[in-house]
mmCIF file of C-alpha atoms in Angstrom:
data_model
loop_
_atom_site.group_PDB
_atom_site.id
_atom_site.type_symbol
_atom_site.label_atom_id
_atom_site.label_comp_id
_atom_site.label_asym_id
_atom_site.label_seq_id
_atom_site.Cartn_x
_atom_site.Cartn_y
_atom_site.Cartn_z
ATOM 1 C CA UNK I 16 0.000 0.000 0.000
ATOM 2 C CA UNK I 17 1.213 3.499 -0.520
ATOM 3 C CA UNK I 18 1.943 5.406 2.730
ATOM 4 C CA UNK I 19 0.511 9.483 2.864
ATOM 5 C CA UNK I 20 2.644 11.077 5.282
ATOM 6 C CA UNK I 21 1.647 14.778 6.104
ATOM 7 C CA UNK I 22 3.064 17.455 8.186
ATOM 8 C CA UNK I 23 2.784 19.099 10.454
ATOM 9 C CA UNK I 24 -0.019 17.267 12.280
ATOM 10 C CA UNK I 25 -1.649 20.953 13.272
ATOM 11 C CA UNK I 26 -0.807 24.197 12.940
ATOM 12 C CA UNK I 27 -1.756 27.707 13.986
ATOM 13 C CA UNK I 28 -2.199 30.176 11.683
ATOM 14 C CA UNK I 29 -3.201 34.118 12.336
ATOM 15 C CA UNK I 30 -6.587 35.609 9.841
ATOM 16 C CA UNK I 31 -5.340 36.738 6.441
ATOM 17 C CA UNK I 32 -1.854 34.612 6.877
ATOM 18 C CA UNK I 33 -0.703 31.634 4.741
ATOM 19 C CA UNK I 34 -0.791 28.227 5.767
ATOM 20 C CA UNK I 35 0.939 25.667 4.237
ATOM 21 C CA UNK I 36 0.262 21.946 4.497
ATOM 22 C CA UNK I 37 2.730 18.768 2.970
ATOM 23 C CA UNK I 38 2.054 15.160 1.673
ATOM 24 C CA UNK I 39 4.796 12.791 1.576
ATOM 25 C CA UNK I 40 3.655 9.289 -0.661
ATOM 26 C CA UNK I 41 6.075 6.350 0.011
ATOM 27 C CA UNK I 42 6.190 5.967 -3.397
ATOM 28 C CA UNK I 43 5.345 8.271 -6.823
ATOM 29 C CA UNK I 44 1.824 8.944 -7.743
ATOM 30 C CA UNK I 45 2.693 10.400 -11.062
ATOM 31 C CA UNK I 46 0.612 8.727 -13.547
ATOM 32 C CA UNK I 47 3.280 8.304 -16.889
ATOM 33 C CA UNK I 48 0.424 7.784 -19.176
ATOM 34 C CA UNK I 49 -1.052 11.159 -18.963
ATOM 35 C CA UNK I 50 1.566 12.745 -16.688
ATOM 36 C CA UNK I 51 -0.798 13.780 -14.182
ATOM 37 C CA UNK I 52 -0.362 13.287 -10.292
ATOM 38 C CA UNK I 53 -3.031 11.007 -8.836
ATOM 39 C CA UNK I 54 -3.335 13.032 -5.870
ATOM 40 C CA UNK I 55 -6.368 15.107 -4.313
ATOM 41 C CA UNK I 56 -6.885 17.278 -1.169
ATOM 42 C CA UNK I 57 -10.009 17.477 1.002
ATOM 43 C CA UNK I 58 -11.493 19.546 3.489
ATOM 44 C CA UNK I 59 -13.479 18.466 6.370
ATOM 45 C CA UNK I 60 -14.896 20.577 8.691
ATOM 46 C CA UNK I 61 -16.375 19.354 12.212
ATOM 47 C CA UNK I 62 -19.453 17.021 12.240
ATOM 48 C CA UNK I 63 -19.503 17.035 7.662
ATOM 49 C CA UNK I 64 -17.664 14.350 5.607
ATOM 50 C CA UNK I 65 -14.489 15.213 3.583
ATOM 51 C CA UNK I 66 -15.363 17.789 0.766
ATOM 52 C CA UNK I 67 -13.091 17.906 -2.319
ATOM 53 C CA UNK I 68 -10.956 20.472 -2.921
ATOM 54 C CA UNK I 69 -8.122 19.859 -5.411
ATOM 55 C CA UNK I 70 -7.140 16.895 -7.819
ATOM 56 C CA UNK I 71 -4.770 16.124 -10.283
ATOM 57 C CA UNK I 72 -2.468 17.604 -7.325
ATOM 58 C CA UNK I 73 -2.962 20.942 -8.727
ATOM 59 C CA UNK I 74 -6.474 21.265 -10.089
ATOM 60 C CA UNK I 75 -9.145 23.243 -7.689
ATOM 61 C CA UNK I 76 -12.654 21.932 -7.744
ATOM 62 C CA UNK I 77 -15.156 24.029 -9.530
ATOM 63 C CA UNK I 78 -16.681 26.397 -7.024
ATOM 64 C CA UNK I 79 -13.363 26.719 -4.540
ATOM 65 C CA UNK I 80 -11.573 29.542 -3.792
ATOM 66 C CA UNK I 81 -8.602 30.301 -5.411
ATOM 67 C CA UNK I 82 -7.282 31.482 -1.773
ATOM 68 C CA UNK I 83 -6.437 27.610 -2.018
ATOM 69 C CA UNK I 84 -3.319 26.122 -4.241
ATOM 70 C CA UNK I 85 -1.870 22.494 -4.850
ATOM 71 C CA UNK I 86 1.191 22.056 -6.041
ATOM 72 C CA UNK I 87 4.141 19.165 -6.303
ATOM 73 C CA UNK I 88 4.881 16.009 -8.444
ATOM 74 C CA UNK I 89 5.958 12.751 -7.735
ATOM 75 C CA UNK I 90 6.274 12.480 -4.030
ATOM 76 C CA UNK I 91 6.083 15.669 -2.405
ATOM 77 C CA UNK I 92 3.252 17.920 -2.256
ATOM 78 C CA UNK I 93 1.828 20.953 -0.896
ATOM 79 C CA UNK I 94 -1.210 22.585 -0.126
ATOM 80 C CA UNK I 95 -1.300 26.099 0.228
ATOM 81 C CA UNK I 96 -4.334 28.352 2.009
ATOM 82 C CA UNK I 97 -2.896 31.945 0.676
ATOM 83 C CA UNK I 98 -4.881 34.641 3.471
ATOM 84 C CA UNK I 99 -6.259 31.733 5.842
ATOM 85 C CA UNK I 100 -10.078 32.905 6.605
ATOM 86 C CA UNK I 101 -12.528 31.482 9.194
ATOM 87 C CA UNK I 102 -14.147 29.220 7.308
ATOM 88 C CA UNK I 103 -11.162 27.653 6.354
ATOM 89 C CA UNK I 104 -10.713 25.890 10.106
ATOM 90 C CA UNK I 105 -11.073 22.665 9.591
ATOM 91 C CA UNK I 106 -8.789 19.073 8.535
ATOM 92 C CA UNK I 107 -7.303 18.294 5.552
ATOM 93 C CA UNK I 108 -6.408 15.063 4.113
ATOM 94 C CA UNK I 109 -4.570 14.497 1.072
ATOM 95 C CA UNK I 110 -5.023 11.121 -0.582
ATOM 96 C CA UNK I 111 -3.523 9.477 -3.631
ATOM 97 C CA UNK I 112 -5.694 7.514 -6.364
ATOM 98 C CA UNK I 113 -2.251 5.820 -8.234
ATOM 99 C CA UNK I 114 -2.967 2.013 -6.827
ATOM 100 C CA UNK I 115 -5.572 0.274 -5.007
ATOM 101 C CA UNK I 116 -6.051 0.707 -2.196
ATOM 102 C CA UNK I 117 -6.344 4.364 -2.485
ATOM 103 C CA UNK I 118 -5.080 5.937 0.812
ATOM 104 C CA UNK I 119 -4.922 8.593 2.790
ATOM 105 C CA UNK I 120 -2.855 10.807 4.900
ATOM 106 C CA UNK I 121 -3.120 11.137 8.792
ATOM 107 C CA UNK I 122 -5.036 14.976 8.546
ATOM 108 C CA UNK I 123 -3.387 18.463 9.271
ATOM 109 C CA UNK I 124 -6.021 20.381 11.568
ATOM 110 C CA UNK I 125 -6.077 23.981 11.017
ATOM 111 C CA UNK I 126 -6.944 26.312 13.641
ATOM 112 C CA UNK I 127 -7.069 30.353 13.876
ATOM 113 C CA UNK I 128 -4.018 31.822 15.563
ATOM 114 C CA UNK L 15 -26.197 18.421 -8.466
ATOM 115 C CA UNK L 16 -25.193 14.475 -7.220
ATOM 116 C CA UNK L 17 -26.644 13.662 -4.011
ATOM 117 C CA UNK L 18 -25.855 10.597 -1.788
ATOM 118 C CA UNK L 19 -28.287 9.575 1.057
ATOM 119 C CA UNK L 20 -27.212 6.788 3.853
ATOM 120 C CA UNK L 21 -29.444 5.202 5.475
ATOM 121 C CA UNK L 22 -28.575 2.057 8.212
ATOM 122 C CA UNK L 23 -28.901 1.258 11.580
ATOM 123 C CA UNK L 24 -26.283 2.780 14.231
ATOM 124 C CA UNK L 25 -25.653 -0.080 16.552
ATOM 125 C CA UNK L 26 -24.586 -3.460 15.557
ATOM 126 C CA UNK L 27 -23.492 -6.744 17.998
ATOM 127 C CA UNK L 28 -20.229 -8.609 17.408
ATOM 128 C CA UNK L 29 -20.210 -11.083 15.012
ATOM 129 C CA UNK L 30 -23.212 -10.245 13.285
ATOM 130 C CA UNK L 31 -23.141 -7.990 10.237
ATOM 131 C CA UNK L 32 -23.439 -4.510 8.756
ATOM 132 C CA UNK L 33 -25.511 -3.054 6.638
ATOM 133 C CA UNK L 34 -25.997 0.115 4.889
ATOM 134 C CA UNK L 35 -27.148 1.462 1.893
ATOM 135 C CA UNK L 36 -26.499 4.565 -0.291
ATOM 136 C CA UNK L 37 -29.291 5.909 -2.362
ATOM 137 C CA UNK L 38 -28.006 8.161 -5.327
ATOM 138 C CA UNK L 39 -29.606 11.118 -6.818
ATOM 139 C CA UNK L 40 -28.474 13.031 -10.200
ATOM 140 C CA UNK L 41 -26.415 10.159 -11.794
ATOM 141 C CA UNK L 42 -26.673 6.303 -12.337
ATOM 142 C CA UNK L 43 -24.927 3.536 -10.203
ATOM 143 C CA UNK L 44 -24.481 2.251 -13.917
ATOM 144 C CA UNK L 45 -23.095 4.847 -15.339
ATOM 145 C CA UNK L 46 -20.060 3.870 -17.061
ATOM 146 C CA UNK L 47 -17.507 6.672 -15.918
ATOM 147 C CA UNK L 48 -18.587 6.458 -12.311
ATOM 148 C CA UNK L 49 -17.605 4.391 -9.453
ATOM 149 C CA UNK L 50 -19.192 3.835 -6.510
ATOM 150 C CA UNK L 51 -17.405 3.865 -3.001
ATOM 151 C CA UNK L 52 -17.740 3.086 0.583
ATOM 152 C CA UNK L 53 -15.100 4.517 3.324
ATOM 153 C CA UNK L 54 -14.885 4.826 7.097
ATOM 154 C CA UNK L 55 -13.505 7.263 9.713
ATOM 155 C CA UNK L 56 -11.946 6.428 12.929
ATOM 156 C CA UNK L 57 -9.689 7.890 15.501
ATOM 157 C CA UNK L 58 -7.682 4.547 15.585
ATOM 158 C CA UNK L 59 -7.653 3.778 11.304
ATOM 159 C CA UNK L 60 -7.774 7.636 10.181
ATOM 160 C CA UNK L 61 -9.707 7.512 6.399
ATOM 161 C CA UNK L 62 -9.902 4.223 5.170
ATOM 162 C CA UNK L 63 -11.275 2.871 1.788
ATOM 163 C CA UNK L 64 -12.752 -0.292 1.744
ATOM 164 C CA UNK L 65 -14.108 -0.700 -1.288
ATOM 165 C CA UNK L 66 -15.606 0.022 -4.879
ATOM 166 C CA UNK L 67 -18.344 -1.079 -7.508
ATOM 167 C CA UNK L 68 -18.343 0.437 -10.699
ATOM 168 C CA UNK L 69 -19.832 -0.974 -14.049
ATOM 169 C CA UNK L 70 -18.249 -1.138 -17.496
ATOM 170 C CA UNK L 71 -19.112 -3.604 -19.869
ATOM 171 C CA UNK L 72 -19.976 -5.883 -16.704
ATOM 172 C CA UNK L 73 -19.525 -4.994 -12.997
ATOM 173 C CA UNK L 74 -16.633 -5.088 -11.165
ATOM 174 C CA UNK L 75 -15.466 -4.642 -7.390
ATOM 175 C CA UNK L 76 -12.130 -3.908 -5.887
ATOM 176 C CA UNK L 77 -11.875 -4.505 -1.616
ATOM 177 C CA UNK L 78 -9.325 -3.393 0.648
ATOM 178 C CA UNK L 79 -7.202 -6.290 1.982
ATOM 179 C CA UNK L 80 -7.943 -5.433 5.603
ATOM 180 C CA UNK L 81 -11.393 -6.219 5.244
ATOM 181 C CA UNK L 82 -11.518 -8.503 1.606
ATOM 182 C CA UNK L 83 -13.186 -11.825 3.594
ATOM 183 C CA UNK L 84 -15.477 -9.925 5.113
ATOM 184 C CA UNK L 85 -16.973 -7.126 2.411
ATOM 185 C CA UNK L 86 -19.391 -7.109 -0.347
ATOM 186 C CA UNK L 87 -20.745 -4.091 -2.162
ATOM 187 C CA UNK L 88 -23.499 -4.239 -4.638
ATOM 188 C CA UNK L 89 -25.334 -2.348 -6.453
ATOM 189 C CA UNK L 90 -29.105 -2.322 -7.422
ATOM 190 C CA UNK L 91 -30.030 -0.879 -10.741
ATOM 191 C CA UNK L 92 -33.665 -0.821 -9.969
ATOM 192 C CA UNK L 93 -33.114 1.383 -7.165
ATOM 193 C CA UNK L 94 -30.406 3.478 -8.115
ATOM 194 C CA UNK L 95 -28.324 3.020 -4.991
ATOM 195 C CA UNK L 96 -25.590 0.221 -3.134
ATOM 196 C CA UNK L 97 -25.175 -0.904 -0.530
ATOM 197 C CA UNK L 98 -22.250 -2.584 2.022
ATOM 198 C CA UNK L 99 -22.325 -5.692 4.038
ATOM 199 C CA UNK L 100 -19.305 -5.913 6.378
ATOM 200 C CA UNK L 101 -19.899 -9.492 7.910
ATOM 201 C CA UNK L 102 -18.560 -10.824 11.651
ATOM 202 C CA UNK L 103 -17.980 -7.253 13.011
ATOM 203 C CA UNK L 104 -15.854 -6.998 16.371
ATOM 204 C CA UNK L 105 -15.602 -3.664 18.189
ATOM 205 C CA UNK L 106 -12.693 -2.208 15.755
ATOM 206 C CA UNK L 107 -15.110 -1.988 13.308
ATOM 207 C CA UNK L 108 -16.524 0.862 14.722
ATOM 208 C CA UNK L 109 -16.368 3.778 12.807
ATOM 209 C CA UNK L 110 -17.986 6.512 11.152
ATOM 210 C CA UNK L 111 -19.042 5.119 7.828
ATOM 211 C CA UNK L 112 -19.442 7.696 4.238
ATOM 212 C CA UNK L 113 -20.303 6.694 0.620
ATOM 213 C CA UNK L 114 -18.495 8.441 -1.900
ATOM 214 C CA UNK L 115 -18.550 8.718 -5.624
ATOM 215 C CA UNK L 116 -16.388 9.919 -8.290
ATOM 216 C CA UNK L 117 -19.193 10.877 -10.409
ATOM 217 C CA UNK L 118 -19.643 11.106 -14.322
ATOM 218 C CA UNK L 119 -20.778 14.400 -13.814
ATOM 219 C CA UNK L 120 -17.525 16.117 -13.260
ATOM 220 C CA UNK L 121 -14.227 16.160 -14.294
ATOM 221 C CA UNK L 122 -13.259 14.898 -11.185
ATOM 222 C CA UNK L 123 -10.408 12.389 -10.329
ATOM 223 C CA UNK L 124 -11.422 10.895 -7.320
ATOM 224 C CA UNK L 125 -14.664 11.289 -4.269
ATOM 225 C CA UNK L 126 -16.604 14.146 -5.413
ATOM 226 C CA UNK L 127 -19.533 13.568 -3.964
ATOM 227 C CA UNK L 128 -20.155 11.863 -0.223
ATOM 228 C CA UNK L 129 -22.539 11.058 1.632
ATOM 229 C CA UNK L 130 -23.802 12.292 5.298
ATOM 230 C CA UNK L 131 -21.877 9.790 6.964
ATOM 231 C CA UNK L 132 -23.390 6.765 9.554
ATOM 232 C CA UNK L 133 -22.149 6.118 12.952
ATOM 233 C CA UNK L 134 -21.810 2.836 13.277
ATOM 234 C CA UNK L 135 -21.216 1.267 16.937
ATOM 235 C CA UNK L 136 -20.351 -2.711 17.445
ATOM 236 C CA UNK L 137 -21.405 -3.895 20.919
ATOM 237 C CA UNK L 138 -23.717 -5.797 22.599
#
């Protein structure tokens, strides 16, 4: 199975500052056929199931702000809240769709400084 | 707009078996560039995927080894849903329990849409 290794495990971040969130996979994700990185981010905020927010490692969801960036290849990646807002408390997971069994990482909770 | 709706009971004893199902609204559990999931949440396990349906030119299912004796997901056409039986549950079992779809609505690579999520307790 692949292993999703994030960091940090929480982090602190004042309103209007940029948080930054990264996924380790124990092995690459990066899809030769079409070049694309089988990786997605998701959101999920207390009490709600996961909401997705970015795929293809870099590729937002229609409908999410662009406050929020994915970028990497291979085995590191990184997701980026640029000018954290309220709303935006909450866990994210990133999770890789290369091999069965898809997997995810531990979660990186996000909190207001 | 894809919808998913859960619906199951909360509490089930050791040994005996889970059920749920997952009703779908605004695409087809035969539509042939979906596929059909069902994952669980708990402190102990984080996110886990356990399994898939998904229909081609036939159906097919793909289970995660950690639970591959004990799973079966169908779905039924007439309906428009599927469901999950998790047979011989023990207490680790218990979990918070989501469908999810990658949808043929969307350009989407992976769970686009999920469902409210279950609670699902093993004891007697």
């Amino acid at each position: 199975d692949i292993v999703m290794t994030q960091s940090p495990d929480s982090l602190a971040v004042s309103l209007g500052e940029r948080a930054t969130i990264n996924c380790k996979s124990s092995q690459s994700v990066l899809y030769s056929f079409n070049n694309k990185n089988q990786l997605a981010w998701f959101q999920q905020k207390a009490g709600q199931p996961p909401k997705l927010l970015i795929h293809w490692a870099s590729t937002r969801e229609s409908g999410v702000p662009d406050r929020f960036s994915g970028s990497g290849s291979g085995t590191d990646f990184t997701l980026t809240i640029s000018g954290l807002q309220g709303e935006d408390v909450a866990v994210y997971y990133c999770q890789q769709y290369y091999t069965s069994p898809w997997t995810f990482g531990q979660g990186t909770k996000v909190e207001i400084k | 707009q894809v919808q998913l709706q859960q619906s199951g009971p909360g509490l089930v004893k050791p040994s005996q078996t889970l059920s749920l199902t997952c009703a779908i609204s605004g695409d087809s559990v035969s539509s042939t560039s979906a596929v059909w999931n069902w994952i669980r949440q708990s402190p102990s396990r984080g996110l886990e995927w356990l399994g898939r349906t998904y229909y081609r030119s036939k159906w097919s299912h793909d289970y995660a080894a950690s639970v591959k004796s004990r799973i079966s997901i169908s779905p039924d056409t007439s309906k428009n849903q599927f469901s999950l039986q998790l047979d011989f549950v023990s207490p680790e079992d218990t979990a918070v329990y989501y469908c999810a779809g990658k949808t043929s609505v969307t350009n989407s690579a992976t769970f686009d849409v999920w469902g409210q999520g279950t609670m699902v307790t093993v004891s007697s």
